[in-house]
mmCIF file with all atom_site columns, C-alpha atoms and ligand atoms in Angstrom:
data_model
loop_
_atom_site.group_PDB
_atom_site.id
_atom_site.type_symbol
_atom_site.label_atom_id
_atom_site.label_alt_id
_atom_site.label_comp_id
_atom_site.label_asym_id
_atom_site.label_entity_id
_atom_site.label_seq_id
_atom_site.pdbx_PDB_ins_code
_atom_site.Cartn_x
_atom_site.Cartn_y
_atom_site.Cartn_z
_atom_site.occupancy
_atom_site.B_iso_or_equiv
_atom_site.pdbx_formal_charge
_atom_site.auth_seq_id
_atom_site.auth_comp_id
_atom_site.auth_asym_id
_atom_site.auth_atom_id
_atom_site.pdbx_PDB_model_num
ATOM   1   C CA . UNK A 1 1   ? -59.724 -31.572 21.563  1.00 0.00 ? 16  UNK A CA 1
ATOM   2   C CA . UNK A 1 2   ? -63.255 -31.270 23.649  1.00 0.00 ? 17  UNK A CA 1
ATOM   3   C CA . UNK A 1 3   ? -65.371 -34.089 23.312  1.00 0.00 ? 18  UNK A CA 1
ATOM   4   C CA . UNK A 1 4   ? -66.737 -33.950 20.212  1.00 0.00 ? 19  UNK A CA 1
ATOM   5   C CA . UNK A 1 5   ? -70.041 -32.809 19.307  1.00 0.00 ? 20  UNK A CA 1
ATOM   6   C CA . UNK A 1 6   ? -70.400 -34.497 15.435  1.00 0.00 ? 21  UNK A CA 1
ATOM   7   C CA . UNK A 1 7   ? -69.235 -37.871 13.744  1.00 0.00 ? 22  UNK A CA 1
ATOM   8   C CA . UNK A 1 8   ? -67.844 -37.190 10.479  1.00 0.00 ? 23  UNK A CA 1
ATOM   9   C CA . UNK A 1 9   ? -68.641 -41.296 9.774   1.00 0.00 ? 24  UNK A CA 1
ATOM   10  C CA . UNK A 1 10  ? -67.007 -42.444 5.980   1.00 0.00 ? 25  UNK A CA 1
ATOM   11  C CA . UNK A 1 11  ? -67.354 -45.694 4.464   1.00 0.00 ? 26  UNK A CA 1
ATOM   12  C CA . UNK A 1 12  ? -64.027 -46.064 3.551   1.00 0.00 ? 27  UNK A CA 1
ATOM   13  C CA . UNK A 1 13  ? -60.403 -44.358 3.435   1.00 0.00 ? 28  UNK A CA 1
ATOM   14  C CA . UNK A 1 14  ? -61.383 -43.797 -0.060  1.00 0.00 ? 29  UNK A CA 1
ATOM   15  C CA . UNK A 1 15  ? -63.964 -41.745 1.110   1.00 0.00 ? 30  UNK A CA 1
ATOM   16  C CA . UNK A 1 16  ? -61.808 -38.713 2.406   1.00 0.00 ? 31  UNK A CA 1
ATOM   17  C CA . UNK A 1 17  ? -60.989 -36.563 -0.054  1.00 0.00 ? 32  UNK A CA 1
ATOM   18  C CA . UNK A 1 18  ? -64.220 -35.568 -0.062  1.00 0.00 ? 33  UNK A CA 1
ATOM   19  C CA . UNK A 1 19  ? -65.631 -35.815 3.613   1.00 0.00 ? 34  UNK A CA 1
ATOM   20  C CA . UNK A 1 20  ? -62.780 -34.069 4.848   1.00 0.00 ? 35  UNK A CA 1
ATOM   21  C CA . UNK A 1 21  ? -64.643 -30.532 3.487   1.00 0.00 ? 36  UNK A CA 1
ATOM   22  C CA . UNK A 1 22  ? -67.695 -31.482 6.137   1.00 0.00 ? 37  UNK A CA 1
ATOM   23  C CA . UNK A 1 23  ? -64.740 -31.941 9.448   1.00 0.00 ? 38  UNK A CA 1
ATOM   24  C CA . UNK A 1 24  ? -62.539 -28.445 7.679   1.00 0.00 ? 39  UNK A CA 1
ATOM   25  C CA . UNK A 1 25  ? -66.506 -26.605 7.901   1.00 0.00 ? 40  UNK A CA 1
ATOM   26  C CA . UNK A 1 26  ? -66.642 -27.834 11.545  1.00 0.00 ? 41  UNK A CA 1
ATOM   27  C CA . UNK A 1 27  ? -63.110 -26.609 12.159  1.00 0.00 ? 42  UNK A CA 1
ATOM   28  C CA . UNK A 1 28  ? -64.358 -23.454 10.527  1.00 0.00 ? 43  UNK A CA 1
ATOM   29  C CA . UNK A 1 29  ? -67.103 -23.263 13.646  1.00 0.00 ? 44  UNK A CA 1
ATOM   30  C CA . UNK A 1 30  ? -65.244 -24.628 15.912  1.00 0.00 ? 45  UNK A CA 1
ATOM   31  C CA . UNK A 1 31  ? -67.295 -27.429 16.851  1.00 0.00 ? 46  UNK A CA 1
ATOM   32  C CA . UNK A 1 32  ? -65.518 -30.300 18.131  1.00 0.00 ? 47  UNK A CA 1
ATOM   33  C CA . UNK A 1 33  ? -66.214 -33.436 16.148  1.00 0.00 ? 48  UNK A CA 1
ATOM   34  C CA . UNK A 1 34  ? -64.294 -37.289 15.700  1.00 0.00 ? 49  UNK A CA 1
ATOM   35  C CA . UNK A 1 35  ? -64.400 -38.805 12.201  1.00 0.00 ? 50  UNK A CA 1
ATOM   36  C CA . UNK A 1 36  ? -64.480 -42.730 11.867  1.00 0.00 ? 51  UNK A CA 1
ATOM   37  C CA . UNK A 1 37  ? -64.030 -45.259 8.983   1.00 0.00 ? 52  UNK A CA 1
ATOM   38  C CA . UNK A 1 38  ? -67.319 -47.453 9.451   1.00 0.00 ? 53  UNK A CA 1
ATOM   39  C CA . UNK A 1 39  ? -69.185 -49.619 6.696   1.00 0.00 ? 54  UNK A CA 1
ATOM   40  C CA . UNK A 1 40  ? -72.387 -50.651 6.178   1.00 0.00 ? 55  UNK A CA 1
ATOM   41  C CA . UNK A 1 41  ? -71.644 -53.764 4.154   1.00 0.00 ? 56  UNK A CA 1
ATOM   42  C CA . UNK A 1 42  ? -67.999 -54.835 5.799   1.00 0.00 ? 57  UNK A CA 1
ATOM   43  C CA . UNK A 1 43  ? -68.464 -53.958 9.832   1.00 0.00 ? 58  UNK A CA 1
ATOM   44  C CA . UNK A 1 44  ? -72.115 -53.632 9.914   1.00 0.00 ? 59  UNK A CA 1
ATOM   45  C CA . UNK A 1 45  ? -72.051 -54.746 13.424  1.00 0.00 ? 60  UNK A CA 1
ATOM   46  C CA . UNK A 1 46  ? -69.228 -51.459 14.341  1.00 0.00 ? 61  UNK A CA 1
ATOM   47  C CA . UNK A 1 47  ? -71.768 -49.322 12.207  1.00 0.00 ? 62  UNK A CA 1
ATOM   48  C CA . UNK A 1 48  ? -74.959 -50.594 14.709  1.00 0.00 ? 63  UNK A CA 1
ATOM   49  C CA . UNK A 1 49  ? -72.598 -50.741 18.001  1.00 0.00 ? 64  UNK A CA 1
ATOM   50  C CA . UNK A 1 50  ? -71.694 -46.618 16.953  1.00 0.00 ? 65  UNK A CA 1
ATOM   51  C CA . UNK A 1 51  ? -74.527 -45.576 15.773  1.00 0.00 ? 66  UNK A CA 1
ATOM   52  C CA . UNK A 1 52  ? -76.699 -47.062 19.064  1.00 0.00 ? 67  UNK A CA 1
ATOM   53  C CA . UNK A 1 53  ? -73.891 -45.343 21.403  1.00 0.00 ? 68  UNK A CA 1
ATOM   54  C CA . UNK A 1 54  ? -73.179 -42.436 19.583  1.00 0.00 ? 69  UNK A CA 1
ATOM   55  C CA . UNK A 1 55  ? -76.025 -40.360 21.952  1.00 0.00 ? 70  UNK A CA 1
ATOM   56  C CA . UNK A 1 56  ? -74.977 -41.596 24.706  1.00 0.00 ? 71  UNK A CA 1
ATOM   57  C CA . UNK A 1 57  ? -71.566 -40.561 24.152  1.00 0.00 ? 72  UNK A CA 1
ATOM   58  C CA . UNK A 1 58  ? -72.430 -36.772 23.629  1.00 0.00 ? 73  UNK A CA 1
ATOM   59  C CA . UNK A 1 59  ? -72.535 -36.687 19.496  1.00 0.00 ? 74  UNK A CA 1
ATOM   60  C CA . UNK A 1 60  ? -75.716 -34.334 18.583  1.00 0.00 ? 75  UNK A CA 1
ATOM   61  C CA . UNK A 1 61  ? -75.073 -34.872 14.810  1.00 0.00 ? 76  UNK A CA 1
ATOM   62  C CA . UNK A 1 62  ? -74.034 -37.724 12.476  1.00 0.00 ? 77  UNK A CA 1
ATOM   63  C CA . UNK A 1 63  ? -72.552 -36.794 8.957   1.00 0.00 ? 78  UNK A CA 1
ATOM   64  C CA . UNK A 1 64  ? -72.175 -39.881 6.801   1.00 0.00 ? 79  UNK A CA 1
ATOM   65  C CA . UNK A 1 65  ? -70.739 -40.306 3.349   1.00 0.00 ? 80  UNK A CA 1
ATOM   66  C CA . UNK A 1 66  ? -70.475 -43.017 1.047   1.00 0.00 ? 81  UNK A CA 1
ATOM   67  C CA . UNK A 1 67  ? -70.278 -43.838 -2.592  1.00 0.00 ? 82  UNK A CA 1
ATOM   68  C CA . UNK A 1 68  ? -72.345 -47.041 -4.695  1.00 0.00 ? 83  UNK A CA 1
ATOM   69  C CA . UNK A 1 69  ? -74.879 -48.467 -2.578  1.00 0.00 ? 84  UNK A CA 1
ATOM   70  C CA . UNK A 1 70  ? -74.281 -45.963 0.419   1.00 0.00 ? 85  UNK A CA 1
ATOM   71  C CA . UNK A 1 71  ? -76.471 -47.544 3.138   1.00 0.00 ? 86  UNK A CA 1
ATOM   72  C CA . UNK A 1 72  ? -73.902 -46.165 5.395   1.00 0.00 ? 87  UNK A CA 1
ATOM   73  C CA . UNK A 1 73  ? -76.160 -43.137 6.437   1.00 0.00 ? 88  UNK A CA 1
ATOM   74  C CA . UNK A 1 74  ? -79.587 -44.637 6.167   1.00 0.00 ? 89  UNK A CA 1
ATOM   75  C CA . UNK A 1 75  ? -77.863 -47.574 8.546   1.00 0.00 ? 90  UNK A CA 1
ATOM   76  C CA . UNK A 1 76  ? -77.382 -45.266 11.251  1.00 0.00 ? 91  UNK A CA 1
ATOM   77  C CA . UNK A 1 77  ? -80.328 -43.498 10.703  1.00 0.00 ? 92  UNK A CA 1
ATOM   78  C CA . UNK A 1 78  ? -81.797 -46.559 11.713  1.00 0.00 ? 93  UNK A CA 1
ATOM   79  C CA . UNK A 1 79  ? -80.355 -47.322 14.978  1.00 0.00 ? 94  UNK A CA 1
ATOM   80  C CA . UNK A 1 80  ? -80.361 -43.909 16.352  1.00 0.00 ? 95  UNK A CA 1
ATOM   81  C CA . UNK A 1 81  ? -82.442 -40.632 17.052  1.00 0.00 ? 96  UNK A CA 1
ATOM   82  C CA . UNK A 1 82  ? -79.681 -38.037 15.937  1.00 0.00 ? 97  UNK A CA 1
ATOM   83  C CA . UNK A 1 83  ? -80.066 -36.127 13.193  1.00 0.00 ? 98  UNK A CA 1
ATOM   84  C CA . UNK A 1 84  ? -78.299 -38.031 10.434  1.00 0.00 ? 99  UNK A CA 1
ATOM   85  C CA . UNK A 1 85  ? -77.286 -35.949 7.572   1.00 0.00 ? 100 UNK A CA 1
ATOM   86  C CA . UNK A 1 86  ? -75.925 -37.584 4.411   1.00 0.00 ? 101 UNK A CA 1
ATOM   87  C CA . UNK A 1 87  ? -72.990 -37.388 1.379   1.00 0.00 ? 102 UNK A CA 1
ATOM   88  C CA . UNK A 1 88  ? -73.745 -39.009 -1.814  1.00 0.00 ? 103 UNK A CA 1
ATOM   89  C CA . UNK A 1 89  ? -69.598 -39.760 -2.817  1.00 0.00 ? 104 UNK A CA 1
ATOM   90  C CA . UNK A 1 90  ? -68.911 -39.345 -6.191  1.00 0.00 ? 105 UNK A CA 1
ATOM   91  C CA . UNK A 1 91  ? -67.203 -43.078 -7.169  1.00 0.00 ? 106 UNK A CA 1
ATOM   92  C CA . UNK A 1 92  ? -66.990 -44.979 -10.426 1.00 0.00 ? 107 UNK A CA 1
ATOM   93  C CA . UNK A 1 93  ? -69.213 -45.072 -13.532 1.00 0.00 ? 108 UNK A CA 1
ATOM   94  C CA . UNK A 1 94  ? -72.146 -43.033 -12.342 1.00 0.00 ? 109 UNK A CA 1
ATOM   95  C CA . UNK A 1 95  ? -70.139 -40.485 -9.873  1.00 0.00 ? 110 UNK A CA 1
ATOM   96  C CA . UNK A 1 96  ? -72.444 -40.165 -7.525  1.00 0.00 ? 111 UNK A CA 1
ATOM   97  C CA . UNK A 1 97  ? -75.806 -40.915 -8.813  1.00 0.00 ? 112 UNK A CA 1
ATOM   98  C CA . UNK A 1 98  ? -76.311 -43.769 -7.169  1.00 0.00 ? 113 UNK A CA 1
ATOM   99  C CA . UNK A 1 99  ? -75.189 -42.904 -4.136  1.00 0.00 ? 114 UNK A CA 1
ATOM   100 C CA . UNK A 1 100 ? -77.768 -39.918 -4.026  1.00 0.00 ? 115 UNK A CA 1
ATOM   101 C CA . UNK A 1 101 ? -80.588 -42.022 -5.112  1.00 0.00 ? 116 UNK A CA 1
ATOM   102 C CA . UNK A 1 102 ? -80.028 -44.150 -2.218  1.00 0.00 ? 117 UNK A CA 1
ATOM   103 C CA . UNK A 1 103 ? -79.357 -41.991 0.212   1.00 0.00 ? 118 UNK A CA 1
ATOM   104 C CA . UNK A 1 104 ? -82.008 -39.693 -0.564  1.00 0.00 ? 119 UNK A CA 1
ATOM   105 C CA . UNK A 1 105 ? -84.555 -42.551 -0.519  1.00 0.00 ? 120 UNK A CA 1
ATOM   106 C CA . UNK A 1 106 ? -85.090 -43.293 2.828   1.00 0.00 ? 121 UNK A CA 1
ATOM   107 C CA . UNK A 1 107 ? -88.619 -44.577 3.788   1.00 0.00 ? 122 UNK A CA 1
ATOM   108 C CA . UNK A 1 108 ? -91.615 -42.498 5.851   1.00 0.00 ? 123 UNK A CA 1
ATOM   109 C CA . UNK A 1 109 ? -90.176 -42.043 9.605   1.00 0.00 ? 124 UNK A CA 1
ATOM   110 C CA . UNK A 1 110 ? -86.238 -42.460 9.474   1.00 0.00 ? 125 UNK A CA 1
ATOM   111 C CA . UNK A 1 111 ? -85.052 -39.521 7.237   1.00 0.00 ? 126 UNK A CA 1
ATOM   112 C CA . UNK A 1 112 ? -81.764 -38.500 6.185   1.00 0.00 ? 127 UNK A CA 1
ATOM   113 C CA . UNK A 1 113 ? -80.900 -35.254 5.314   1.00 0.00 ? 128 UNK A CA 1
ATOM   114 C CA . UNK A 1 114 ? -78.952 -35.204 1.883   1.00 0.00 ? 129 UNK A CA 1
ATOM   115 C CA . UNK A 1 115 ? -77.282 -32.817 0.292   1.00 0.00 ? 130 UNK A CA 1
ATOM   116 C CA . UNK A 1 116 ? -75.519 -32.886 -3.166  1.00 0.00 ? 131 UNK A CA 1
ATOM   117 C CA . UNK A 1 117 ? -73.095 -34.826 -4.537  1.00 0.00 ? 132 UNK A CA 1
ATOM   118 C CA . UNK A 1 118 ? -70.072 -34.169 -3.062  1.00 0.00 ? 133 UNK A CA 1
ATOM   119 C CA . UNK A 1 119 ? -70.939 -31.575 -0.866  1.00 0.00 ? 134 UNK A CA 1
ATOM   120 C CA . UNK A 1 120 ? -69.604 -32.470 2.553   1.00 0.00 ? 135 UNK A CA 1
ATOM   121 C CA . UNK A 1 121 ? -68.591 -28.713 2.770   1.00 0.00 ? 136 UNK A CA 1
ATOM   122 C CA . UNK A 1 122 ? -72.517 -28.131 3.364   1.00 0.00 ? 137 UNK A CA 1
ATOM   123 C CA . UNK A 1 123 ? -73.037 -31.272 5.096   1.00 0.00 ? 138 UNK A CA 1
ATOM   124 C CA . UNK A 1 124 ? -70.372 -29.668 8.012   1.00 0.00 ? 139 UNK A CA 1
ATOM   125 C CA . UNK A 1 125 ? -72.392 -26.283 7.815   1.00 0.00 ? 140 UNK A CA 1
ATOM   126 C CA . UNK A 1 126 ? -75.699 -27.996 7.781   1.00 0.00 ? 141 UNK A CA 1
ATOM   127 C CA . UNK A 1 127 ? -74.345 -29.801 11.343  1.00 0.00 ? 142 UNK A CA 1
ATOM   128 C CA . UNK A 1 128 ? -73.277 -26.202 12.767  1.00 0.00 ? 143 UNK A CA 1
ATOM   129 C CA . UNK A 1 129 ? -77.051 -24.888 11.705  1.00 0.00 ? 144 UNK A CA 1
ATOM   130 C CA . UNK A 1 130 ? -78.511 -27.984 13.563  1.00 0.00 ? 145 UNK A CA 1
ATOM   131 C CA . UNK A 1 131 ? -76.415 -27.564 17.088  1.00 0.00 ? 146 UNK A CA 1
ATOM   132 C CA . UNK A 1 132 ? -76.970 -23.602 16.485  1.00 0.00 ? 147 UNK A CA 1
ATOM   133 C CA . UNK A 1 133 ? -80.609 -24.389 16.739  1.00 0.00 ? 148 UNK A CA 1
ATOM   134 C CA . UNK A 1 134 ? -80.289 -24.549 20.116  1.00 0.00 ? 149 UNK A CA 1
ATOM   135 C CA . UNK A 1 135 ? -77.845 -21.614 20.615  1.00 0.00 ? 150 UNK A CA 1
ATOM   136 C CA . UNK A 1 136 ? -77.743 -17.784 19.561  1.00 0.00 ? 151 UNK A CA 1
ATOM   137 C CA . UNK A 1 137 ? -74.572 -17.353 19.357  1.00 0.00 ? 152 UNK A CA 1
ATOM   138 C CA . UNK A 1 138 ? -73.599 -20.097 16.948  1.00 0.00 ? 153 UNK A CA 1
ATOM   139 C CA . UNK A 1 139 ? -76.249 -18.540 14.860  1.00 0.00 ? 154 UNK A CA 1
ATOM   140 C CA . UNK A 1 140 ? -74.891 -15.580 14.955  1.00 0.00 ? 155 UNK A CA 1
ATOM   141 C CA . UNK A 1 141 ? -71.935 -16.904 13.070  1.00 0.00 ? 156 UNK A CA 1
ATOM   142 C CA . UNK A 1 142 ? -73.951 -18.702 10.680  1.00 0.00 ? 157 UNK A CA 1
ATOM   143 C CA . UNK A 1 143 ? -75.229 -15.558 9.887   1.00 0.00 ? 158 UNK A CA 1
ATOM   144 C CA . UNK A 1 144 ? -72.181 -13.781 9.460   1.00 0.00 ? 159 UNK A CA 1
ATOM   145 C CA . UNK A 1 145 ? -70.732 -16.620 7.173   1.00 0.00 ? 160 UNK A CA 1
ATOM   146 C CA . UNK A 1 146 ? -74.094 -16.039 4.621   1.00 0.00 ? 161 UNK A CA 1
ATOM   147 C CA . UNK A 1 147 ? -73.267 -11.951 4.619   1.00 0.00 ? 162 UNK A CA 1
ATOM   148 C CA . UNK A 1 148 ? -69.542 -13.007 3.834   1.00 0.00 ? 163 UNK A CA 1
ATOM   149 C CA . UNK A 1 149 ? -70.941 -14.759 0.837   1.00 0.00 ? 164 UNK A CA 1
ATOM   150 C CA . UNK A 1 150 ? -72.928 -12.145 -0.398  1.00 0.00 ? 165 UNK A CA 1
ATOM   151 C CA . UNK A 1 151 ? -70.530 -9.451  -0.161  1.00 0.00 ? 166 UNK A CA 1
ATOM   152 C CA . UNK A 1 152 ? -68.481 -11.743 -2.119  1.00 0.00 ? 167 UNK A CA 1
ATOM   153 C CA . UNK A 1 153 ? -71.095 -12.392 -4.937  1.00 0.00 ? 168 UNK A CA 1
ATOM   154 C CA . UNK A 1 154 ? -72.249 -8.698  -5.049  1.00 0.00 ? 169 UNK A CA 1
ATOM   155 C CA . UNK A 1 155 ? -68.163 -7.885  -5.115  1.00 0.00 ? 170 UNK A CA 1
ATOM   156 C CA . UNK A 1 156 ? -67.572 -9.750  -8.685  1.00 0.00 ? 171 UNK A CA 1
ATOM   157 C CA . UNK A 1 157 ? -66.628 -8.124  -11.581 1.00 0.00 ? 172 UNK A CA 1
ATOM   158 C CA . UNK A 1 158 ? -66.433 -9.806  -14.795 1.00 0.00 ? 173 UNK A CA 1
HETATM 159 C C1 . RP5 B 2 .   ? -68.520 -47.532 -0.224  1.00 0.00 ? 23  RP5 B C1 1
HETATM 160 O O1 . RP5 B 2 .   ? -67.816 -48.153 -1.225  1.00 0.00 ? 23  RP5 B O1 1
HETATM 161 C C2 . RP5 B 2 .   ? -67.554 -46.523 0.339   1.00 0.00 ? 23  RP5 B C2 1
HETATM 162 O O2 . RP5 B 2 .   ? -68.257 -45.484 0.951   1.00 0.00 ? 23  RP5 B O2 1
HETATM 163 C C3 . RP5 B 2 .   ? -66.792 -46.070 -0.857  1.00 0.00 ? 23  RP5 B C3 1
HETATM 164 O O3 . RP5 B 2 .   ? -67.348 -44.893 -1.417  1.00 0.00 ? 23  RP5 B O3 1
HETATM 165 C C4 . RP5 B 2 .   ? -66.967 -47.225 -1.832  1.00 0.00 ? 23  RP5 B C4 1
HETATM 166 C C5 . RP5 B 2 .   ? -65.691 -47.858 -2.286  1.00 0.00 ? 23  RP5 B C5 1
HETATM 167 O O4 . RP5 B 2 .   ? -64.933 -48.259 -1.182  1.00 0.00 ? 23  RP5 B O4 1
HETATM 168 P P1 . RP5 B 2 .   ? -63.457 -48.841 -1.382  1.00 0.00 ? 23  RP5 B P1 1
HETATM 169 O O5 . RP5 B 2 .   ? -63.593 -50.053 -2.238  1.00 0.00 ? 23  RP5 B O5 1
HETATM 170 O O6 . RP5 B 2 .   ? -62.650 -47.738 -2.032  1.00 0.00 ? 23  RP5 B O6 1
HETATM 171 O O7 . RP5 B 2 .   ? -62.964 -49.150 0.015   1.00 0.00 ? 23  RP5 B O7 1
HETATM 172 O O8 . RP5 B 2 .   ? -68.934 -48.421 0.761   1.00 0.00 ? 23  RP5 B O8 1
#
């Protein structure tokens, strides 16, 4: 594997089932990325340590997910300049809800990028648009994955 590119950071082993859709969009690209079990409330110190060396280490993007409280992404956010893009997790009573909410509330100067409930899928793609930012031909496959999708709307029959 080349050294990866993007964290795929979860707050727990729980957490997989649906953050492994953000590292199969990745594969999809094939943009090298690690994914990590780190949490906010029980190794806050781990989530600091990777978040402060996750620059220097050659990571571009961060895509977090956690369910509840979910300071997991806003925590990083904090301690580094990547872009940070967040999962709300879809856990217990409210499925989600909260996690969004908290997530999505990050104060003026250390934003998250959210996207919806469950959606790592778009959280991996989102990463790909961010690195392709800097590169034409990773757009260029962006761009072919959105005609894809329309052929595939415009080709339904009900
Ligand atoms: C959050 O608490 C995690 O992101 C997870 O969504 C939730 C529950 O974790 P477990 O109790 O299943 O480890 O921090």
């Amino acid at each position: 594997m080349k050294k990866p590119l993007t964290a795929v950071v979860m707050g727990s082993d729980s957490d997989y089932p649906v953050m492994k859709e953000a590292a199969e969009a990745l594969k999809k690209f094939k943009v090298p990325y690690e994914v990590r079990i780190l949490s906010a409330h029980r190794t806050p110190n781990e989530v600091a340590e990777f978040a402060a060396s996750a620059r220097k280490r050659g990571i571009r993007v961060i895509i977090a997910g956690a369910g509840g409280a979910a300071h997991l992404p806003g925590m990083i956010a904090s301690y580094t300049e990547l872009p940070v893009i967040g999962v709300p997790v879809p856990i217990g009573v409210m499925q989600g809800e909260d996690a969004l909410y908290s997530i999505v509330q990050m104060p003026k100067g250390v934003p998250v990028a959210t996207v919806a409930i469950g959606n790592a899928w778009n959280a991996g793609i989102l990463a790909v648009q961010i690195l392709g930012a800097g590169s034409d031909p990773l757009l260029d496959e962006i761009h072919h994955y959105k005609e894809k999708m329309r052929s595939e709307v415009l080709g339904k029959k009900l």
